[in-house]
mmCIF file of C-alpha atoms in Angstrom:
data_model
loop_
_atom_site.group_PDB
_atom_site.id
_atom_site.type_symbol
_atom_site.label_atom_id
_atom_site.label_comp_id
_atom_site.label_asym_id
_atom_site.label_seq_id
_atom_site.Cartn_x
_atom_site.Cartn_y
_atom_site.Cartn_z
ATOM 1 C CA UNK A 1 -1.019 -2.250 -17.050
ATOM 2 C CA UNK A 2 -0.616 -4.048 -13.755
ATOM 3 C CA UNK A 3 -3.065 -5.971 -11.615
ATOM 4 C CA UNK A 4 -3.136 -8.394 -8.710
ATOM 5 C CA UNK A 5 -5.548 -11.166 -7.768
ATOM 6 C CA UNK A 6 -5.507 -12.650 -4.306
ATOM 7 C CA UNK A 7 -7.205 -15.989 -4.664
ATOM 8 C CA UNK A 8 -8.594 -16.277 -1.122
ATOM 9 C CA UNK A 9 -10.410 -13.545 0.769
ATOM 10 C CA UNK A 10 -10.164 -15.521 4.037
ATOM 11 C CA UNK A 11 -7.738 -18.212 5.220
ATOM 12 C CA UNK A 12 -8.084 -19.992 8.542
ATOM 13 C CA UNK A 13 -5.320 -22.137 10.083
ATOM 14 C CA UNK A 14 -4.458 -23.631 13.438
ATOM 15 C CA UNK A 15 -1.482 -22.372 15.390
ATOM 16 C CA UNK A 16 1.647 -24.318 14.432
ATOM 17 C CA UNK A 17 0.368 -25.355 10.976
ATOM 18 C CA UNK A 18 1.637 -24.000 7.638
ATOM 19 C CA UNK A 19 0.273 -20.845 6.042
ATOM 20 C CA UNK A 20 -0.279 -20.372 2.293
ATOM 21 C CA UNK A 21 -1.685 -17.122 0.905
ATOM 22 C CA UNK A 22 -2.049 -17.155 -2.870
ATOM 23 C CA UNK A 23 -1.419 -14.290 -5.286
ATOM 24 C CA UNK A 24 -1.388 -14.000 -9.074
ATOM 25 C CA UNK A 25 -0.240 -10.879 -10.867
ATOM 26 C CA UNK A 26 -0.294 -9.258 -14.278
ATOM 27 C CA UNK A 27 2.367 -6.826 -15.437
ATOM 28 C CA UNK A 28 3.383 -5.243 -18.736
ATOM 29 C CA UNK A 29 6.977 -4.915 -17.572
ATOM 30 C CA UNK A 30 9.274 -6.837 -15.273
ATOM 31 C CA UNK A 31 7.464 -6.351 -11.987
ATOM 32 C CA UNK A 32 8.462 -5.638 -8.451
ATOM 33 C CA UNK A 33 6.270 -7.619 -6.074
ATOM 34 C CA UNK A 34 5.584 -7.126 -2.391
ATOM 35 C CA UNK A 35 3.610 -8.520 0.490
ATOM 36 C CA UNK A 36 2.357 -6.096 3.106
ATOM 37 C CA UNK A 37 0.588 -6.924 6.371
ATOM 38 C CA UNK A 38 -2.014 -4.774 8.111
ATOM 39 C CA UNK A 39 -2.999 -5.440 11.700
ATOM 40 C CA UNK A 40 -6.343 -4.015 12.892
ATOM 41 C CA UNK A 41 -6.320 -0.227 13.114
ATOM 42 C CA UNK A 42 -2.672 -0.122 12.104
ATOM 43 C CA UNK A 43 -0.773 1.001 9.012
ATOM 44 C CA UNK A 44 0.805 -1.262 6.428
ATOM 45 C CA UNK A 45 4.060 -3.041 7.185
ATOM 46 C CA UNK A 46 6.317 -4.431 4.461
ATOM 47 C CA UNK A 47 6.828 -8.199 4.903
ATOM 48 C CA UNK A 48 9.044 -8.875 1.900
ATOM 49 C CA UNK A 49 9.852 -7.768 -1.645
ATOM 50 C CA UNK A 50 10.947 -9.245 -4.975
ATOM 51 C CA UNK A 51 12.875 -6.966 -7.337
ATOM 52 C CA UNK A 52 14.469 -9.368 -9.864
ATOM 53 C CA UNK A 53 17.159 -10.923 -7.711
ATOM 54 C CA UNK A 54 16.593 -14.360 -6.137
ATOM 55 C CA UNK A 55 13.185 -15.832 -6.903
ATOM 56 C CA UNK A 56 12.770 -17.155 -3.349
ATOM 57 C CA UNK A 57 12.437 -14.170 -1.070
ATOM 58 C CA UNK A 58 12.703 -14.277 2.703
ATOM 59 C CA UNK A 59 10.915 -11.704 4.804
ATOM 60 C CA UNK A 60 10.310 -10.826 8.392
ATOM 61 C CA UNK A 61 8.683 -13.086 10.997
ATOM 62 C CA UNK A 62 9.522 -16.291 9.091
ATOM 63 C CA UNK A 63 7.519 -15.518 5.952
ATOM 64 C CA UNK A 64 8.739 -16.424 2.453
ATOM 65 C CA UNK A 65 7.450 -15.940 -1.074
ATOM 66 C CA UNK A 66 8.477 -17.472 -4.387
ATOM 67 C CA UNK A 67 8.325 -15.583 -7.673
ATOM 68 C CA UNK A 68 7.208 -17.900 -10.494
ATOM 69 C CA UNK A 69 7.205 -16.070 -13.798
ATOM 70 C CA UNK A 70 5.746 -18.977 -15.780
ATOM 71 C CA UNK A 71 2.761 -19.109 -13.437
ATOM 72 C CA UNK A 72 2.617 -15.324 -12.786
ATOM 73 C CA UNK A 73 2.371 -16.152 -9.096
ATOM 74 C CA UNK A 74 3.894 -14.830 -5.897
ATOM 75 C CA UNK A 75 2.452 -16.952 -3.088
ATOM 76 C CA UNK A 76 3.266 -16.195 0.555
ATOM 77 C CA UNK A 77 4.137 -19.052 2.922
ATOM 78 C CA UNK A 78 5.141 -19.644 6.515
ATOM 79 C CA UNK A 79 6.003 -23.084 7.941
ATOM 80 C CA UNK A 80 4.290 -22.593 11.287
ATOM 81 C CA UNK A 81 1.572 -20.062 12.094
ATOM 82 C CA UNK A 82 1.617 -18.014 15.273
ATOM 83 C CA UNK A 83 -1.332 -16.284 16.905
ATOM 84 C CA UNK A 84 0.332 -12.931 16.243
ATOM 85 C CA UNK A 85 0.176 -13.610 12.466
ATOM 86 C CA UNK A 86 -3.575 -12.979 12.464
ATOM 87 C CA UNK A 87 -4.001 -9.909 10.240
ATOM 88 C CA UNK A 88 -4.882 -8.877 6.694
ATOM 89 C CA UNK A 89 -2.269 -9.492 4.017
ATOM 90 C CA UNK A 90 -1.937 -7.629 0.731
ATOM 91 C CA UNK A 91 -0.092 -8.728 -2.383
ATOM 92 C CA UNK A 92 1.206 -5.711 -4.320
ATOM 93 C CA UNK A 93 2.692 -5.223 -7.794
ATOM 94 C CA UNK A 94 4.620 -2.326 -9.278
ATOM 95 C CA UNK A 95 5.696 -2.111 -12.908
ATOM 96 C CA UNK A 96 9.370 -1.217 -13.294
ATOM 97 C CA UNK A 97 8.664 0.920 -16.319
ATOM 98 C CA UNK A 98 5.904 2.403 -18.417
ATOM 99 C CA UNK A 99 3.103 4.654 -17.282
ATOM 100 C CA UNK A 100 2.612 2.780 -14.004
ATOM 101 C CA UNK A 101 6.169 3.414 -12.846
ATOM 102 C CA UNK A 102 6.291 4.040 -9.118
ATOM 103 C CA UNK A 103 2.627 3.171 -8.580
ATOM 104 C CA UNK A 104 1.679 0.303 -6.277
ATOM 105 C CA UNK A 105 -1.373 -1.771 -7.183
ATOM 106 C CA UNK A 106 -2.848 -3.739 -4.279
ATOM 107 C CA UNK A 107 -4.853 -6.926 -4.247
ATOM 108 C CA UNK A 108 -8.137 -7.076 -2.356
ATOM 109 C CA UNK A 109 -6.476 -8.602 0.685
ATOM 110 C CA UNK A 110 -6.579 -11.953 2.478
ATOM 111 C CA UNK A 111 -7.678 -12.066 6.095
ATOM 112 C CA UNK A 112 -5.675 -14.673 8.000
ATOM 113 C CA UNK A 113 -7.278 -16.158 11.103
ATOM 114 C CA UNK A 114 -5.165 -18.302 13.432
ATOM 115 C CA UNK A 115 -6.952 -20.659 15.830
ATOM 116 C CA UNK A 116 -5.334 -21.862 19.078
ATOM 117 C CA UNK B 1 14.747 7.600 12.973
ATOM 118 C CA UNK B 2 11.139 8.713 12.621
ATOM 119 C CA UNK B 3 9.026 6.815 10.169
ATOM 120 C CA UNK B 4 6.215 8.260 8.097
ATOM 121 C CA UNK B 5 3.899 10.444 10.154
ATOM 122 C CA UNK B 6 0.406 11.633 9.310
ATOM 123 C CA UNK B 7 -1.990 14.121 10.845
ATOM 124 C CA UNK B 8 -4.647 14.209 12.009
ATOM 125 C CA UNK B 9 -5.390 10.654 13.121
ATOM 126 C CA UNK B 10 -9.140 10.994 12.777
ATOM 127 C CA UNK B 11 -11.353 13.573 11.141
ATOM 128 C CA UNK B 12 -15.104 14.046 10.802
ATOM 129 C CA UNK B 13 -16.452 16.332 8.081
ATOM 130 C CA UNK B 14 -19.809 17.153 6.530
ATOM 131 C CA UNK B 15 -20.734 16.628 2.877
ATOM 132 C CA UNK B 16 -19.611 19.531 0.710
ATOM 133 C CA UNK B 17 -16.801 20.597 3.017
ATOM 134 C CA UNK B 18 -13.111 20.579 2.199
ATOM 135 C CA UNK B 19 -10.358 18.721 4.058
ATOM 136 C CA UNK B 20 -6.557 18.803 4.192
ATOM 137 C CA UNK B 21 -4.479 15.847 5.346
ATOM 138 C CA UNK B 22 -0.758 16.063 6.088
ATOM 139 C CA UNK B 23 2.187 13.710 5.761
ATOM 140 C CA UNK B 24 5.855 13.819 6.704
ATOM 141 C CA UNK B 25 8.011 11.244 4.922
ATOM 142 C CA UNK B 26 10.578 8.944 6.440
ATOM 143 C CA UNK B 27 13.918 10.671 6.938
ATOM 144 C CA UNK B 28 15.915 10.695 3.685
ATOM 145 C CA UNK B 29 12.945 9.945 1.435
ATOM 146 C CA UNK B 30 12.039 12.347 -1.355
ATOM 147 C CA UNK B 31 8.884 10.829 -2.851
ATOM 148 C CA UNK B 32 5.401 10.772 -1.328
ATOM 149 C CA UNK B 33 2.416 8.752 -2.514
ATOM 150 C CA UNK B 34 -1.178 8.875 -1.292
ATOM 151 C CA UNK B 35 -3.634 5.995 -1.158
ATOM 152 C CA UNK B 36 -7.317 5.668 -0.257
ATOM 153 C CA UNK B 37 -8.426 2.528 1.575
ATOM 154 C CA UNK B 38 -12.179 2.067 1.782
ATOM 155 C CA UNK B 39 -13.539 -0.339 4.377
ATOM 156 C CA UNK B 40 -12.861 -3.936 3.393
ATOM 157 C CA UNK B 41 -10.819 -2.975 0.334
ATOM 158 C CA UNK B 42 -7.166 -2.787 -0.609
ATOM 159 C CA UNK B 43 -5.569 0.659 -0.844
ATOM 160 C CA UNK B 44 -6.075 2.514 -4.135
ATOM 161 C CA UNK B 45 -3.407 4.829 -5.537
ATOM 162 C CA UNK B 46 -4.398 8.504 -5.652
ATOM 163 C CA UNK B 47 -1.194 10.250 -6.755
ATOM 164 C CA UNK B 48 2.547 10.548 -6.207
ATOM 165 C CA UNK B 49 4.711 13.625 -5.687
ATOM 166 C CA UNK B 50 8.393 14.010 -6.464
ATOM 167 C CA UNK B 51 10.384 17.256 -6.620
ATOM 168 C CA UNK B 52 7.228 19.154 -5.691
ATOM 169 C CA UNK B 53 5.382 17.934 -8.788
ATOM 170 C CA UNK B 54 2.676 15.352 -9.342
ATOM 171 C CA UNK B 55 4.454 12.509 -11.138
ATOM 172 C CA UNK B 56 1.715 9.882 -11.287
ATOM 173 C CA UNK B 57 -2.035 9.962 -10.787
ATOM 174 C CA UNK B 58 -4.613 7.237 -10.287
ATOM 175 C CA UNK B 59 -8.291 7.268 -11.276
ATOM 176 C CA UNK B 60 -9.463 9.936 -8.877
ATOM 177 C CA UNK B 61 -11.415 13.097 -9.766
ATOM 178 C CA UNK B 62 -9.939 16.577 -9.720
ATOM 179 C CA UNK B 63 -11.547 17.140 -6.313
ATOM 180 C CA UNK B 64 -8.467 15.344 -5.017
ATOM 181 C CA UNK B 65 -5.372 17.507 -5.200
ATOM 182 C CA UNK B 66 -2.038 17.594 -3.488
ATOM 183 C CA UNK B 67 1.108 19.467 -2.809
ATOM 184 C CA UNK B 68 4.682 18.670 -1.883
ATOM 185 C CA UNK B 69 6.840 21.149 -0.014
ATOM 186 C CA UNK B 70 10.618 21.732 -0.323
ATOM 187 C CA UNK B 71 11.172 19.650 2.842
ATOM 188 C CA UNK B 72 9.393 16.730 1.035
ATOM 189 C CA UNK B 73 6.337 16.794 3.301
ATOM 190 C CA UNK B 74 3.007 16.648 1.525
ATOM 191 C CA UNK B 75 -0.656 17.552 1.776
ATOM 192 C CA UNK B 76 -3.729 15.892 0.326
ATOM 193 C CA UNK B 77 -6.737 18.146 -0.262
ATOM 194 C CA UNK B 78 -10.229 16.934 -1.006
ATOM 195 C CA UNK B 79 -12.912 19.432 -2.042
ATOM 196 C CA UNK B 80 -16.702 19.060 -2.082
ATOM 197 C CA UNK B 81 -16.633 15.982 0.134
ATOM 198 C CA UNK B 82 -18.987 13.104 -0.654
ATOM 199 C CA UNK B 83 -20.147 10.323 1.654
ATOM 200 C CA UNK B 84 -18.106 7.948 -0.507
ATOM 201 C CA UNK B 85 -14.895 9.764 0.415
ATOM 202 C CA UNK B 86 -15.089 8.197 3.883
ATOM 203 C CA UNK B 87 -11.988 6.016 4.106
ATOM 204 C CA UNK B 88 -8.541 5.549 5.595
ATOM 205 C CA UNK B 89 -6.067 7.773 3.761
ATOM 206 C CA UNK B 90 -2.560 6.413 3.720
ATOM 207 C CA UNK B 91 0.629 8.245 2.929
ATOM 208 C CA UNK B 92 3.713 6.355 1.799
ATOM 209 C CA UNK B 93 7.240 7.559 1.258
ATOM 210 C CA UNK B 94 10.101 6.185 -0.805
ATOM 211 C CA UNK B 95 13.479 7.091 -2.222
ATOM 212 C CA UNK B 96 13.073 7.718 -5.902
ATOM 213 C CA UNK B 97 14.905 5.392 -8.287
ATOM 214 C CA UNK B 98 16.229 3.243 -5.444
ATOM 215 C CA UNK B 99 14.042 0.190 -5.252
ATOM 216 C CA UNK B 100 10.305 0.443 -5.368
ATOM 217 C CA UNK B 101 9.317 -0.262 -1.791
ATOM 218 C CA UNK B 102 7.196 2.296 -0.055
ATOM 219 C CA UNK B 103 6.896 2.843 3.678
ATOM 220 C CA UNK B 104 3.455 3.645 4.998
ATOM 221 C CA UNK B 105 2.233 5.911 7.737
ATOM 222 C CA UNK B 106 -0.562 4.949 10.155
ATOM 223 C CA UNK B 107 -3.184 6.759 8.102
ATOM 224 C CA UNK B 108 -5.894 9.339 8.650
ATOM 225 C CA UNK B 109 -9.423 8.029 9.160
ATOM 226 C CA UNK B 110 -11.842 10.421 7.410
ATOM 227 C CA UNK B 111 -15.553 10.146 8.090
ATOM 228 C CA UNK B 112 -17.955 12.204 5.975
ATOM 229 C CA UNK B 113 -21.465 12.626 7.370
#
């Protein structure tokens, strides 16, 4: 079975300050992990993915995430927030095997607000 | 290169009616998955189609059914609509067995009154 917990439902930062969105996962198999972003009234855009290669993953728009197996975490970071980063972010897990193969399980989402 | 497309964009139906939503996958993709996103929630997996067959299914009742055509496009059908079926329905496509990332369409907003 696979599951995801996003530890913050809302995060508020000032423009130019670092962003940290926290995610813990549970997986019966070696997982693939993703972060997706959803802007208001838009579809989901893939930010980055981890599929068992390097544990530090770089994505689009300056975002990064680090896979930590011992902590079952996959936190999303960005050194300096931009106004355009304001959106809802979803942490997603997919088991690479078993009955959940090919199925994405989403967290509840974290709404990021960026203040000028 | 066209991404994932969905139609219609918005739909309003009455309780008890039936609805069909459509999805065309990204060029070269052979697998289509459907998700339901209720307001304020993360998307929930409904089912996945590959080679015109349902390969995986989430915890949704039989009122939700689907189909995949030889050109890989897909339909989601919902019978006997309930107020609780009001949501954004997202289609995602992927290339089977090559990575696990899925590319999402813009969604269909279904309102049941």
